[in-house]
Amino acid sequence: MGVDFDSSELRAFATDLGNAPMKVAVEARAVIEKGALNIKRQLTSEMGASSSFKGVASSMSYDMVLSADGIEAQIGPDKDKGGGALANIAYFGGSRGGGTVPDPQGALDAEVPSVEKFIGDLLEKALDS
Amino acid sequence: MKADADAIVALAATSGYPAFFVDVPTAPTLPYVLVWSSGGNLALERPVSDSHTDTDDLIGVTTVAGTPAGVLIAQAAVRGVLDLKSPVVAGRTTVLELVSSQPVQMDRDVTIPGTNRNPAYAVDMYRYRAV
């Protein structure tokens, strides 16, 4: 059984976005990077609050990845620096005990509404211009 | 949250493997299941007038066995009784949903009593919602 839907409005929206100035892409990157920085700060703070794993806090970092598909931020502990290899134990524990540092998903969830709002504002501005 | 944790542990034990909350006995029988969580994160999206009882949290479920293959077998059984299932908590509607899984690995810091071998384990993260 197939599913039919009217995609004409979606196509029109995509066309409008395609006409958006390059400035929007630059500003969108700034929004994503600001969000990544906020998430990294929260992850650093949460790891730093752990008496067992505070040494891992300095391993938090983020990388911006730009591709034809869009803008992506990869955020989390770097295993090659500052005790980052222990982060997995901090988040998920071992065979005899669970993780003791809040799951990174919480930091992501906290930042998503702000990023969505700013991206929405950017798109609205681009479509109005 | 204690009633919720008790209910999740009880549900995990229906897999046929011993289930514990946060900590395990000195010499547990393998395989076993370890359930762990925060004290209960409140649901973020709720009306101001709501009582602060709605829960939306991540629950860790660690499956431990004598070998990596044993972990996979036990983990499948545990998922069968937890994923998209409802722990029974009086007065609440609940649901667990598997949202992510960590690779199976060896715990080199622990030795299985009476042997020179290390246990293997894997962590599944479940989203737990209760209203």
CSV table of C-alpha atoms in Angstrom, one decimal:
chain,number,residue,atom,x,y,z
A,1,MET,CA,0.0,0.0,0.0
A,2,GLY,CA,1.5,3.3,-1.0
A,3,VAL,CA,1.2,6.7,0.6
A,4,ASP,CA,0.3,9.8,-1.5
A,5,PHE,CA,0.8,13.3,-0.5
A,6,ASP,CA,0.8,16.7,-2.2
A,7,SER,CA,4.4,17.9,-2.4
A,8,SER,CA,3.8,21.0,-4.5
A,9,GLU,CA,4.2,23.4,-1.5
A,10,LEU,CA,7.4,21.6,-0.4
A,11,ARG,CA,8.9,21.9,-3.9
A,12,ALA,CA,8.0,25.6,-3.9
A,13,PHE,CA,9.6,26.1,-0.5
A,14,ALA,CA,12.7,24.3,-1.7
A,15,THR,CA,12.9,26.5,-4.7
A,16,ASP,CA,12.7,29.6,-2.5
A,17,LEU,CA,15.4,28.3,-0.3
A,18,GLY,CA,17.6,27.6,-3.4
A,19,ASN,CA,17.3,31.3,-4.2
A,20,ALA,CA,18.3,32.4,-0.7
A,21,PRO,CA,21.5,34.4,-0.6
A,22,MET,CA,24.8,32.8,0.4
A,23,LYS,CA,24.7,35.1,3.4
A,24,VAL,CA,22.1,32.8,4.9
A,25,ALA,CA,24.4,29.8,4.7
A,26,VAL,CA,27.1,31.7,6.4
A,27,GLU,CA,24.8,32.9,9.1
A,28,ALA,CA,23.4,29.3,9.5
A,29,ARG,CA,26.9,28.0,10.0
A,30,ALA,CA,27.4,30.6,12.8
A,31,VAL,CA,24.1,29.5,14.5
A,32,ILE,CA,25.2,25.8,14.4
A,33,GLU,CA,28.6,26.7,15.7
A,34,LYS,CA,27.2,28.7,18.5
A,35,GLY,CA,25.0,25.8,19.4
A,36,ALA,CA,27.9,23.4,19.3
A,37,LEU,CA,29.9,25.7,21.6
A,38,ASN,CA,27.1,25.8,24.1
A,39,ILE,CA,26.7,22.0,24.1
A,40,LYS,CA,30.5,21.6,24.5
A,41,ARG,CA,30.4,24.0,27.5
A,42,GLN,CA,27.6,22.0,29.1
A,43,LEU,CA,29.4,18.7,28.5
A,44,THR,CA,32.6,20.2,30.0
A,45,SER,CA,30.7,21.4,33.0
A,46,GLU,CA,29.0,18.1,33.6
A,47,MET,CA,32.2,16.1,33.3
A,48,GLY,CA,34.0,18.7,35.4
A,49,ALA,CA,31.5,18.2,38.2
A,50,SER,CA,32.4,14.5,38.5
A,51,SER,CA,34.9,13.8,41.2
A,52,SER,CA,36.0,10.6,39.4
A,53,PHE,CA,36.1,12.0,35.8
A,54,LYS,CA,36.8,15.7,36.1
A,55,GLY,CA,40.1,15.1,34.3
A,56,VAL,CA,38.2,14.2,31.2
A,57,ALA,CA,36.5,17.6,31.0
A,58,SER,CA,39.4,19.2,29.1
A,59,SER,CA,39.0,16.6,26.3
A,60,MET,CA,35.6,18.1,25.1
A,61,SER,CA,35.7,19.6,21.7
A,62,TYR,CA,33.7,20.1,18.6
A,63,ASP,CA,34.3,20.0,14.8
A,64,MET,CA,32.3,21.7,12.1
A,65,VAL,CA,31.7,19.6,9.1
A,66,LEU,CA,30.5,21.3,5.9
A,67,SER,CA,29.3,19.3,3.0
A,68,ALA,CA,26.9,19.4,0.1
A,69,ASP,CA,24.3,17.9,2.4
A,70,GLY,CA,24.5,20.7,4.9
A,71,ILE,CA,26.3,21.9,8.1
A,72,GLU,CA,27.1,19.5,10.8
A,73,ALA,CA,28.7,19.8,14.2
A,74,GLN,CA,30.4,16.8,15.9
A,75,ILE,CA,30.6,17.4,19.6
A,76,GLY,CA,32.1,15.3,22.4
A,77,PRO,CA,35.2,14.0,24.1
A,78,ASP,CA,38.3,13.6,22.0
A,79,LYS,CA,39.8,10.2,22.8
A,80,ASP,CA,43.3,11.5,22.0
A,81,LYS,CA,43.4,14.2,24.5
A,82,GLY,CA,43.0,15.0,28.2
A,83,GLY,CA,41.7,11.6,29.4
A,84,GLY,CA,39.1,11.5,26.7
A,85,ALA,CA,39.5,7.7,26.4
A,86,LEU,CA,37.8,7.4,29.8
A,87,ALA,CA,34.7,9.3,28.7
A,88,ASN,CA,32.9,6.1,27.6
A,89,ILE,CA,33.2,4.8,31.2
A,90,ALA,CA,32.0,8.1,32.6
A,91,TYR,CA,28.9,8.1,30.4
A,92,PHE,CA,28.1,4.4,30.2
A,93,GLY,CA,29.9,2.7,33.2
A,94,GLY,CA,31.3,-0.8,33.2
A,95,SER,CA,30.1,-4.3,34.0
A,96,ARG,CA,29.6,-3.5,37.7
A,97,GLY,CA,28.1,-0.1,37.6
A,98,GLY,CA,26.4,2.4,35.3
A,99,GLY,CA,27.4,5.8,34.0
A,100,THR,CA,27.8,8.5,36.5
A,101,VAL,CA,27.9,11.6,34.2
A,102,PRO,CA,24.7,12.8,32.5
A,103,ASP,CA,24.2,11.4,29.0
A,104,PRO,CA,25.3,13.9,26.3
A,105,GLN,CA,21.8,13.7,24.9
A,106,GLY,CA,20.6,16.0,27.7
A,107,ALA,CA,23.0,18.8,26.5
A,108,LEU,CA,21.8,18.3,23.0
A,109,ASP,CA,18.1,18.4,24.0
A,110,ALA,CA,18.7,21.6,25.9
A,111,GLU,CA,20.2,23.4,23.0
A,112,VAL,CA,17.9,22.3,20.2
A,113,PRO,CA,15.1,24.8,20.8
A,114,SER,CA,17.4,27.8,20.5
A,115,VAL,CA,19.1,26.5,17.4
A,116,GLU,CA,15.7,25.7,15.8
A,117,LYS,CA,14.5,29.2,16.6
A,118,PHE,CA,17.5,31.0,15.2
A,119,ILE,CA,17.5,28.8,12.0
A,120,GLY,CA,13.8,29.5,11.6
A,121,ASP,CA,14.3,33.2,12.0
A,122,LEU,CA,17.1,33.1,9.3
A,123,LEU,CA,14.9,31.2,6.9
A,124,GLU,CA,12.0,33.6,7.5
A,125,LYS,CA,14.3,36.6,6.9
A,126,ALA,CA,15.6,35.0,3.7
A,127,LEU,CA,12.2,34.3,2.3
A,128,ASP,CA,10.9,37.8,3.1
A,129,SER,CA,13.9,39.4,1.3
B,1,MET,CA,11.2,7.3,40.8
B,2,LYS,CA,11.9,4.4,43.1
B,3,ALA,CA,8.7,2.7,42.1
B,4,ASP,CA,9.6,3.2,38.5
B,5,ALA,CA,13.1,1.8,38.9
B,6,ASP,CA,11.7,-1.2,40.8
B,7,ALA,CA,9.2,-1.8,38.0
B,8,ILE,CA,11.9,-1.6,35.3
B,9,VAL,CA,14.2,-4.0,37.2
B,10,ALA,CA,11.3,-6.4,37.7
B,11,LEU,CA,10.5,-6.3,34.0
B,12,ALA,CA,14.2,-6.8,33.1
B,13,ALA,CA,14.2,-9.9,35.3
B,14,THR,CA,11.4,-11.5,33.2
B,15,SER,CA,14.2,-12.0,30.6
B,16,GLY,CA,15.3,-14.9,32.8
B,17,TYR,CA,18.5,-13.2,33.9
B,18,PRO,CA,19.1,-11.7,37.4
B,19,ALA,CA,18.5,-8.0,37.3
B,20,PHE,CA,20.0,-5.4,39.7
B,21,PHE,CA,19.7,-1.6,40.1
B,22,VAL,CA,22.9,0.5,40.0
B,23,ASP,CA,25.1,-2.0,41.9
B,24,VAL,CA,25.6,-5.7,41.7
B,25,PRO,CA,26.6,-8.4,44.4
B,26,THR,CA,30.2,-9.3,44.9
B,27,ALA,CA,30.0,-12.4,42.8
B,28,PRO,CA,27.0,-12.3,40.6
B,29,THR,CA,25.9,-15.2,38.4
B,30,LEU,CA,26.5,-14.5,34.7
B,31,PRO,CA,24.8,-13.3,32.6
B,32,TYR,CA,23.0,-10.5,34.5
B,33,VAL,CA,21.4,-7.2,33.8
B,34,LEU,CA,22.2,-3.9,35.5
B,35,VAL,CA,19.6,-1.1,35.3
B,36,TRP,CA,20.8,2.4,36.1
B,37,SER,CA,19.3,5.9,35.9
B,38,SER,CA,19.2,9.4,37.4
B,39,GLY,CA,16.8,10.3,40.1
B,40,GLY,CA,14.2,11.0,37.4
B,41,ASN,CA,14.3,13.9,35.0
B,42,LEU,CA,11.0,15.6,34.8
B,43,ALA,CA,9.3,15.9,31.4
B,44,LEU,CA,10.4,19.1,29.8
B,45,GLU,CA,7.2,19.8,27.9
B,46,ARG,CA,4.3,20.1,30.3
B,47,PRO,CA,1.8,22.7,31.4
B,48,VAL,CA,2.9,24.9,34.3
B,49,SER,CA,-0.2,23.7,36.2
B,50,ASP,CA,0.9,20.1,36.0
B,51,SER,CA,2.2,18.4,39.1
B,52,HIS,CA,5.9,17.6,38.9
B,53,THR,CA,5.4,13.9,38.4
B,54,ASP,CA,5.7,13.3,34.7
B,55,THR,CA,9.0,11.7,33.9
B,56,ASP,CA,11.0,11.7,30.7
B,57,ASP,CA,14.4,10.2,31.3
B,58,LEU,CA,17.1,8.0,29.9
B,59,ILE,CA,17.6,4.6,31.5
B,60,GLY,CA,20.8,2.6,31.1
B,61,VAL,CA,20.6,-1.2,30.8
B,62,THR,CA,23.9,-3.0,30.9
B,63,THR,CA,23.9,-6.6,30.0
B,64,VAL,CA,26.9,-8.6,31.3
B,65,ALA,CA,28.0,-12.1,30.3
B,66,GLY,CA,31.1,-14.3,30.3
B,67,THR,CA,31.7,-13.8,26.6
B,68,PRO,CA,30.8,-11.2,23.9
B,69,ALA,CA,28.6,-13.8,22.2
B,70,GLY,CA,26.9,-14.4,25.5
B,71,VAL,CA,26.2,-10.7,25.8
B,72,LEU,CA,24.5,-10.6,22.4
B,73,ILE,CA,22.3,-13.6,23.4
B,74,ALA,CA,21.3,-12.1,26.7
B,75,GLN,CA,20.9,-8.6,25.3
B,76,ALA,CA,18.4,-9.9,22.7
B,77,ALA,CA,16.3,-11.5,25.5
B,78,VAL,CA,16.4,-8.3,27.6
B,79,ARG,CA,15.4,-6.1,24.6
B,80,GLY,CA,12.5,-8.5,24.1
B,81,VAL,CA,11.1,-7.8,27.5
B,82,LEU,CA,11.9,-4.0,27.7
B,83,ASP,CA,11.7,-2.4,24.3
B,84,LEU,CA,8.3,-0.7,23.8
B,85,LYS,CA,7.0,-2.3,26.9
B,86,SER,CA,5.3,-0.8,29.9
B,87,PRO,CA,6.8,-1.3,33.4
B,88,VAL,CA,3.9,-1.6,35.8
B,89,VAL,CA,3.8,1.4,38.2
B,90,ALA,CA,0.6,2.0,40.1
B,91,GLY,CA,-1.3,5.1,38.9
B,92,ARG,CA,1.1,5.8,35.9
B,93,THR,CA,1.1,5.1,32.2
B,94,THR,CA,4.7,4.1,31.2
B,95,VAL,CA,6.7,3.1,28.2
B,96,LEU,CA,10.3,2.2,27.5
B,97,GLU,CA,11.9,2.7,24.1
B,98,LEU,CA,15.3,1.6,23.0
B,99,VAL,CA,17.1,4.6,21.6
B,100,SER,CA,20.8,3.7,21.3
B,101,SER,CA,23.3,1.0,22.0
B,102,GLN,CA,27.0,1.0,22.8
B,103,PRO,CA,29.4,-1.6,21.3
B,104,VAL,CA,30.0,-4.8,23.2
B,105,GLN,CA,33.3,-4.7,25.0
B,106,MET,CA,35.4,-6.5,27.7
B,107,ASP,CA,35.7,-5.1,31.2
B,108,ARG,CA,39.4,-5.4,31.8
B,109,ASP,CA,39.1,-4.0,35.3
B,110,VAL,CA,37.0,-7.0,36.5
B,111,THR,CA,37.9,-10.6,36.8
B,112,ILE,CA,35.2,-13.3,36.8
B,113,PRO,CA,35.6,-15.0,40.3
B,114,GLY,CA,37.5,-18.3,40.1
B,115,THR,CA,38.8,-17.6,36.6
B,116,ASN,CA,41.4,-15.4,34.9
B,117,ARG,CA,38.8,-14.1,32.4
B,118,ASN,CA,37.1,-10.8,32.1
B,119,PRO,CA,33.4,-10.3,31.7
B,120,ALA,CA,32.0,-8.8,28.5
B,121,TYR,CA,29.2,-6.2,28.6
B,122,ALA,CA,27.1,-3.9,26.4
B,123,VAL,CA,25.0,-0.9,27.3
B,124,ASP,CA,21.5,-0.1,25.8
B,125,MET,CA,20.0,3.3,26.5
B,126,TYR,CA,16.2,3.4,26.8
B,127,ARG,CA,14.0,6.5,26.9
B,128,TYR,CA,11.5,6.1,29.8
B,129,ARG,CA,8.3,8.1,29.8
B,130,ALA,CA,5.8,8.0,32.6
B,131,VAL,CA,2.7,10.2,33.2
